[in-house]
């Protein structure tokens, strides 16, 4: 209320009550969360992946089940893979194209956790992951890696950690911002990491 009333005082008639309806504690008001556990989650989180072969995603699904996380594979069943990435070459544009189509009808304030399928596993429950994401106070948070891929000429700012380069293998963010980031279609075999 200390932060909100000044913003609405010109639009709201303020009154006082003779008898206090609440009892204030003597503790100082705490407006900032003390840990990631203090964040208020008032949205749904959609955990999505793209796997053309579910058997290769066993580690992802097993770890998700261990932590009671529901992972939705948004790859159309029976569709031949046309997303590149053979023999560790560029590709993966198909993942962003499928993601863009899938999130169009999701509420803008919801959150999407998007992961690769074959080299990812969960070590925490979804609630912990989401609260840690909120603690960064950012719309979208990307995983990071040590190597600049696929364009080594890209310039990145200095970092205190060797994990300074964007990795498209996992990211979490608000639907509204993801819609904006991936609004432009790309070729299915284009490099998703370079795009991001």
mmCIF file of C-alpha atoms in Angstrom:
data_model
loop_
_atom_site.group_PDB
_atom_site.id
_atom_site.type_symbol
_atom_site.label_atom_id
_atom_site.label_comp_id
_atom_site.label_asym_id
_atom_site.label_seq_id
_atom_site.Cartn_x
_atom_site.Cartn_y
_atom_site.Cartn_z
ATOM 1 C CA UNK A 1 0.000 0.000 0.000
ATOM 2 C CA UNK A 2 2.905 2.373 0.661
ATOM 3 C CA UNK A 3 3.984 2.167 -2.978
ATOM 4 C CA UNK A 4 0.517 1.976 -4.550
ATOM 5 C CA UNK A 5 -1.398 4.818 -2.853
ATOM 6 C CA UNK A 6 0.748 7.644 -4.237
ATOM 7 C CA UNK A 7 -0.032 6.452 -7.773
ATOM 8 C CA UNK A 8 -3.804 6.442 -7.289
ATOM 9 C CA UNK A 9 -4.286 9.324 -4.841
ATOM 10 C CA UNK A 10 -5.323 11.699 -7.627
ATOM 11 C CA UNK A 11 -8.015 9.235 -8.838
ATOM 12 C CA UNK A 12 -9.296 7.781 -5.567
ATOM 13 C CA UNK A 13 -11.028 9.551 -2.706
ATOM 14 C CA UNK A 14 -9.023 8.641 0.364
ATOM 15 C CA UNK A 15 -10.753 8.271 3.720
ATOM 16 C CA UNK A 16 -9.678 7.242 7.163
ATOM 17 C CA UNK A 17 -11.354 4.906 9.630
ATOM 18 C CA UNK A 18 -11.745 5.811 13.298
ATOM 19 C CA UNK A 19 -11.033 2.262 14.439
ATOM 20 C CA UNK A 20 -8.152 0.472 12.730
ATOM 21 C CA UNK A 21 -9.456 -2.548 10.748
ATOM 22 C CA UNK A 22 -6.060 -4.249 10.965
ATOM 23 C CA UNK A 23 -3.266 -4.378 13.482
ATOM 24 C CA UNK A 24 0.151 -3.399 12.142
ATOM 25 C CA UNK A 25 3.160 -5.325 13.301
ATOM 26 C CA UNK A 26 6.260 -3.554 14.496
ATOM 27 C CA UNK A 27 8.352 -5.322 11.857
ATOM 28 C CA UNK A 28 9.579 -3.301 8.893
ATOM 29 C CA UNK A 29 7.614 -3.718 5.682
ATOM 30 C CA UNK A 30 9.318 -6.154 3.338
ATOM 31 C CA UNK A 31 8.475 -5.415 -0.310
ATOM 32 C CA UNK A 32 11.290 -7.351 -1.981
ATOM 33 C CA UNK A 33 11.386 -11.153 -1.813
ATOM 34 C CA UNK A 34 14.163 -12.489 0.400
ATOM 35 C CA UNK A 35 14.566 -15.633 -1.715
ATOM 36 C CA UNK A 36 13.145 -17.228 -4.836
ATOM 37 C CA UNK A 37 10.594 -18.974 -2.600
ATOM 38 C CA UNK A 38 8.896 -15.643 -1.804
ATOM 39 C CA UNK A 39 7.740 -14.926 -5.375
ATOM 40 C CA UNK A 40 4.031 -15.034 -6.112
ATOM 41 C CA UNK A 41 3.119 -17.297 -9.039
ATOM 42 C CA UNK A 42 -0.172 -16.220 -10.639
ATOM 43 C CA UNK A 43 0.220 -17.823 -14.061
ATOM 44 C CA UNK A 44 0.435 -21.232 -15.730
ATOM 45 C CA UNK A 45 3.743 -22.653 -16.904
ATOM 46 C CA UNK A 46 3.872 -24.725 -20.080
ATOM 47 C CA UNK A 47 6.846 -27.088 -20.375
ATOM 48 C CA UNK A 48 7.466 -27.774 -24.055
ATOM 49 C CA UNK A 49 9.953 -29.696 -26.157
ATOM 50 C CA UNK A 50 10.403 -30.874 -29.747
ATOM 51 C CA UNK A 51 11.325 -34.533 -30.242
ATOM 52 C CA UNK A 52 10.830 -36.405 -33.492
ATOM 53 C CA UNK A 53 11.778 -39.627 -31.664
ATOM 54 C CA UNK A 54 10.401 -39.925 -28.123
ATOM 55 C CA UNK A 55 12.682 -42.872 -27.339
ATOM 56 C CA UNK A 56 15.703 -40.529 -27.578
ATOM 57 C CA UNK A 57 14.083 -38.215 -24.996
ATOM 58 C CA UNK A 58 13.914 -40.869 -22.275
ATOM 59 C CA UNK A 59 16.222 -38.958 -19.907
ATOM 60 C CA UNK A 60 14.088 -35.805 -20.225
ATOM 61 C CA UNK A 61 10.826 -37.668 -19.643
ATOM 62 C CA UNK A 62 12.170 -39.800 -16.785
ATOM 63 C CA UNK A 63 13.592 -36.826 -14.916
ATOM 64 C CA UNK A 64 10.397 -34.849 -15.540
ATOM 65 C CA UNK A 65 8.315 -37.697 -14.116
ATOM 66 C CA UNK A 66 10.611 -37.857 -11.064
ATOM 67 C CA UNK A 67 9.839 -34.188 -10.366
ATOM 68 C CA UNK A 68 6.166 -34.410 -11.363
ATOM 69 C CA UNK A 69 6.680 -32.156 -14.415
ATOM 70 C CA UNK A 70 4.364 -32.531 -17.384
ATOM 71 C CA UNK A 71 6.380 -32.094 -20.603
ATOM 72 C CA UNK A 72 4.481 -31.630 -23.857
ATOM 73 C CA UNK A 73 6.181 -32.681 -27.081
ATOM 74 C CA UNK A 74 4.891 -30.274 -29.738
ATOM 75 C CA UNK A 75 6.415 -32.179 -32.667
ATOM 76 C CA UNK A 76 3.640 -33.584 -34.903
ATOM 77 C CA UNK A 77 3.568 -37.362 -34.688
ATOM 78 C CA UNK A 78 4.663 -39.082 -37.873
ATOM 79 C CA UNK A 79 6.137 -35.962 -39.458
ATOM 80 C CA UNK A 80 9.529 -36.550 -41.069
ATOM 81 C CA UNK A 81 12.322 -34.459 -39.519
ATOM 82 C CA UNK A 82 13.320 -31.540 -41.730
ATOM 83 C CA UNK A 83 15.097 -29.405 -39.161
ATOM 84 C CA UNK A 84 18.752 -29.959 -40.064
ATOM 85 C CA UNK A 85 21.242 -30.565 -37.220
ATOM 86 C CA UNK A 86 22.638 -33.786 -38.699
ATOM 87 C CA UNK A 87 26.202 -34.542 -37.598
ATOM 88 C CA UNK A 88 26.315 -31.512 -35.289
ATOM 89 C CA UNK A 89 25.701 -28.997 -38.061
ATOM 90 C CA UNK A 90 23.439 -25.953 -37.909
ATOM 91 C CA UNK A 91 19.688 -26.321 -37.858
ATOM 92 C CA UNK A 92 16.801 -26.398 -35.450
ATOM 93 C CA UNK A 93 14.674 -23.636 -36.952
ATOM 94 C CA UNK A 94 11.786 -26.075 -36.959
ATOM 95 C CA UNK A 95 11.744 -25.954 -33.139
ATOM 96 C CA UNK A 96 11.102 -22.201 -33.098
ATOM 97 C CA UNK A 97 8.552 -22.444 -35.899
ATOM 98 C CA UNK A 98 6.599 -25.103 -33.988
ATOM 99 C CA UNK A 99 6.910 -23.115 -30.759
ATOM 100 C CA UNK A 100 5.664 -19.910 -32.422
ATOM 101 C CA UNK A 101 2.588 -21.731 -33.735
ATOM 102 C CA UNK A 102 1.897 -23.432 -30.406
ATOM 103 C CA UNK A 103 2.032 -20.336 -28.198
ATOM 104 C CA UNK A 104 -0.220 -18.137 -30.350
ATOM 105 C CA UNK A 105 -3.303 -19.028 -28.295
ATOM 106 C CA UNK A 106 -1.633 -19.093 -24.871
ATOM 107 C CA UNK A 107 -2.292 -16.212 -22.440
ATOM 108 C CA UNK A 108 0.382 -13.520 -22.694
ATOM 109 C CA UNK A 109 1.125 -13.610 -18.955
ATOM 110 C CA UNK A 110 1.724 -17.361 -18.902
ATOM 111 C CA UNK A 111 5.283 -18.710 -18.905
ATOM 112 C CA UNK A 112 6.863 -21.213 -21.281
ATOM 113 C CA UNK A 113 9.809 -23.395 -20.331
ATOM 114 C CA UNK A 114 11.209 -24.699 -23.616
ATOM 115 C CA UNK A 115 13.874 -27.407 -23.646
ATOM 116 C CA UNK A 116 15.762 -29.517 -26.102
ATOM 117 C CA UNK A 117 14.645 -33.122 -25.915
ATOM 118 C CA UNK A 118 17.691 -35.353 -26.098
ATOM 119 C CA UNK A 119 20.336 -33.752 -23.870
ATOM 120 C CA UNK A 120 18.306 -32.195 -21.043
ATOM 121 C CA UNK A 121 17.207 -33.542 -17.678
ATOM 122 C CA UNK A 122 15.455 -31.952 -14.711
ATOM 123 C CA UNK A 123 17.074 -31.734 -11.289
ATOM 124 C CA UNK A 124 14.409 -29.638 -9.539
ATOM 125 C CA UNK A 125 10.610 -29.442 -9.415
ATOM 126 C CA UNK A 126 8.940 -26.993 -11.787
ATOM 127 C CA UNK A 127 7.907 -24.702 -8.940
ATOM 128 C CA UNK A 128 11.554 -24.232 -7.947
ATOM 129 C CA UNK A 129 12.584 -23.579 -11.554
ATOM 130 C CA UNK A 130 9.826 -21.006 -12.055
ATOM 131 C CA UNK A 131 10.581 -19.184 -8.808
ATOM 132 C CA UNK A 132 14.289 -19.026 -9.677
ATOM 133 C CA UNK A 133 13.338 -17.602 -13.082
ATOM 134 C CA UNK A 134 11.210 -14.937 -11.374
ATOM 135 C CA UNK A 135 14.128 -13.994 -9.133
ATOM 136 C CA UNK A 136 16.078 -12.857 -12.215
ATOM 137 C CA UNK A 137 13.380 -10.203 -12.822
ATOM 138 C CA UNK A 138 13.530 -10.576 -16.586
ATOM 139 C CA UNK A 139 10.973 -11.467 -19.251
ATOM 140 C CA UNK A 140 13.037 -14.267 -20.859
ATOM 141 C CA UNK A 141 16.005 -16.164 -19.489
ATOM 142 C CA UNK A 142 18.209 -18.267 -21.784
ATOM 143 C CA UNK A 143 20.598 -21.009 -20.807
ATOM 144 C CA UNK A 144 24.251 -20.316 -21.515
ATOM 145 C CA UNK A 145 27.256 -22.183 -22.783
ATOM 146 C CA UNK A 146 31.033 -21.742 -23.033
ATOM 147 C CA UNK A 147 31.290 -21.739 -26.810
ATOM 148 C CA UNK A 148 30.151 -19.225 -29.426
ATOM 149 C CA UNK A 149 28.010 -21.160 -31.858
ATOM 150 C CA UNK A 150 27.359 -21.088 -34.767
ATOM 151 C CA UNK A 151 28.920 -17.708 -35.658
ATOM 152 C CA UNK A 152 32.249 -17.132 -33.891
ATOM 153 C CA UNK A 153 32.421 -13.564 -35.227
ATOM 154 C CA UNK A 154 29.537 -12.424 -33.006
ATOM 155 C CA UNK A 155 30.665 -10.053 -30.265
ATOM 156 C CA UNK A 156 29.544 -10.722 -26.691
ATOM 157 C CA UNK A 157 30.057 -8.619 -23.579
ATOM 158 C CA UNK A 158 32.540 -9.748 -20.907
ATOM 159 C CA UNK A 159 31.257 -12.068 -18.214
ATOM 160 C CA UNK A 160 32.344 -13.239 -14.783
ATOM 161 C CA UNK A 161 31.682 -16.816 -15.842
ATOM 162 C CA UNK A 162 32.935 -18.884 -18.775
ATOM 163 C CA UNK A 163 29.259 -19.596 -19.587
ATOM 164 C CA UNK A 164 28.715 -16.338 -21.424
ATOM 165 C CA UNK A 165 27.150 -17.341 -24.764
ATOM 166 C CA UNK A 166 23.467 -17.806 -25.443
ATOM 167 C CA UNK A 167 22.292 -21.402 -25.761
ATOM 168 C CA UNK A 168 18.970 -22.154 -27.410
ATOM 169 C CA UNK A 169 18.744 -25.550 -25.722
ATOM 170 C CA UNK A 170 16.649 -24.208 -22.866
ATOM 171 C CA UNK A 171 14.890 -20.966 -22.118
ATOM 172 C CA UNK A 172 12.036 -19.738 -19.990
ATOM 173 C CA UNK A 173 9.939 -16.653 -20.445
ATOM 174 C CA UNK A 174 6.637 -14.851 -20.672
ATOM 175 C CA UNK A 175 4.506 -15.836 -23.636
ATOM 176 C CA UNK A 176 4.046 -12.205 -24.757
ATOM 177 C CA UNK A 177 7.797 -11.671 -25.033
ATOM 178 C CA UNK A 178 8.452 -15.020 -26.701
ATOM 179 C CA UNK A 179 5.780 -14.196 -29.288
ATOM 180 C CA UNK A 180 7.706 -11.027 -30.082
ATOM 181 C CA UNK A 181 11.150 -12.686 -30.144
ATOM 182 C CA UNK A 182 10.139 -15.521 -32.485
ATOM 183 C CA UNK A 183 7.583 -13.604 -34.547
ATOM 184 C CA UNK A 184 9.604 -13.824 -37.759
ATOM 185 C CA UNK A 185 9.491 -17.300 -39.367
ATOM 186 C CA UNK A 186 12.720 -18.985 -40.334
ATOM 187 C CA UNK A 187 13.551 -21.927 -42.549
ATOM 188 C CA UNK A 188 13.107 -25.220 -40.690
ATOM 189 C CA UNK A 189 16.773 -26.089 -41.211
ATOM 190 C CA UNK A 190 18.045 -22.600 -40.278
ATOM 191 C CA UNK A 191 19.994 -22.337 -37.038
ATOM 192 C CA UNK A 192 17.706 -21.581 -34.096
ATOM 193 C CA UNK A 193 20.572 -20.484 -31.856
ATOM 194 C CA UNK A 194 21.851 -17.955 -34.388
ATOM 195 C CA UNK A 195 18.296 -16.660 -34.797
ATOM 196 C CA UNK A 196 17.885 -16.128 -31.059
#
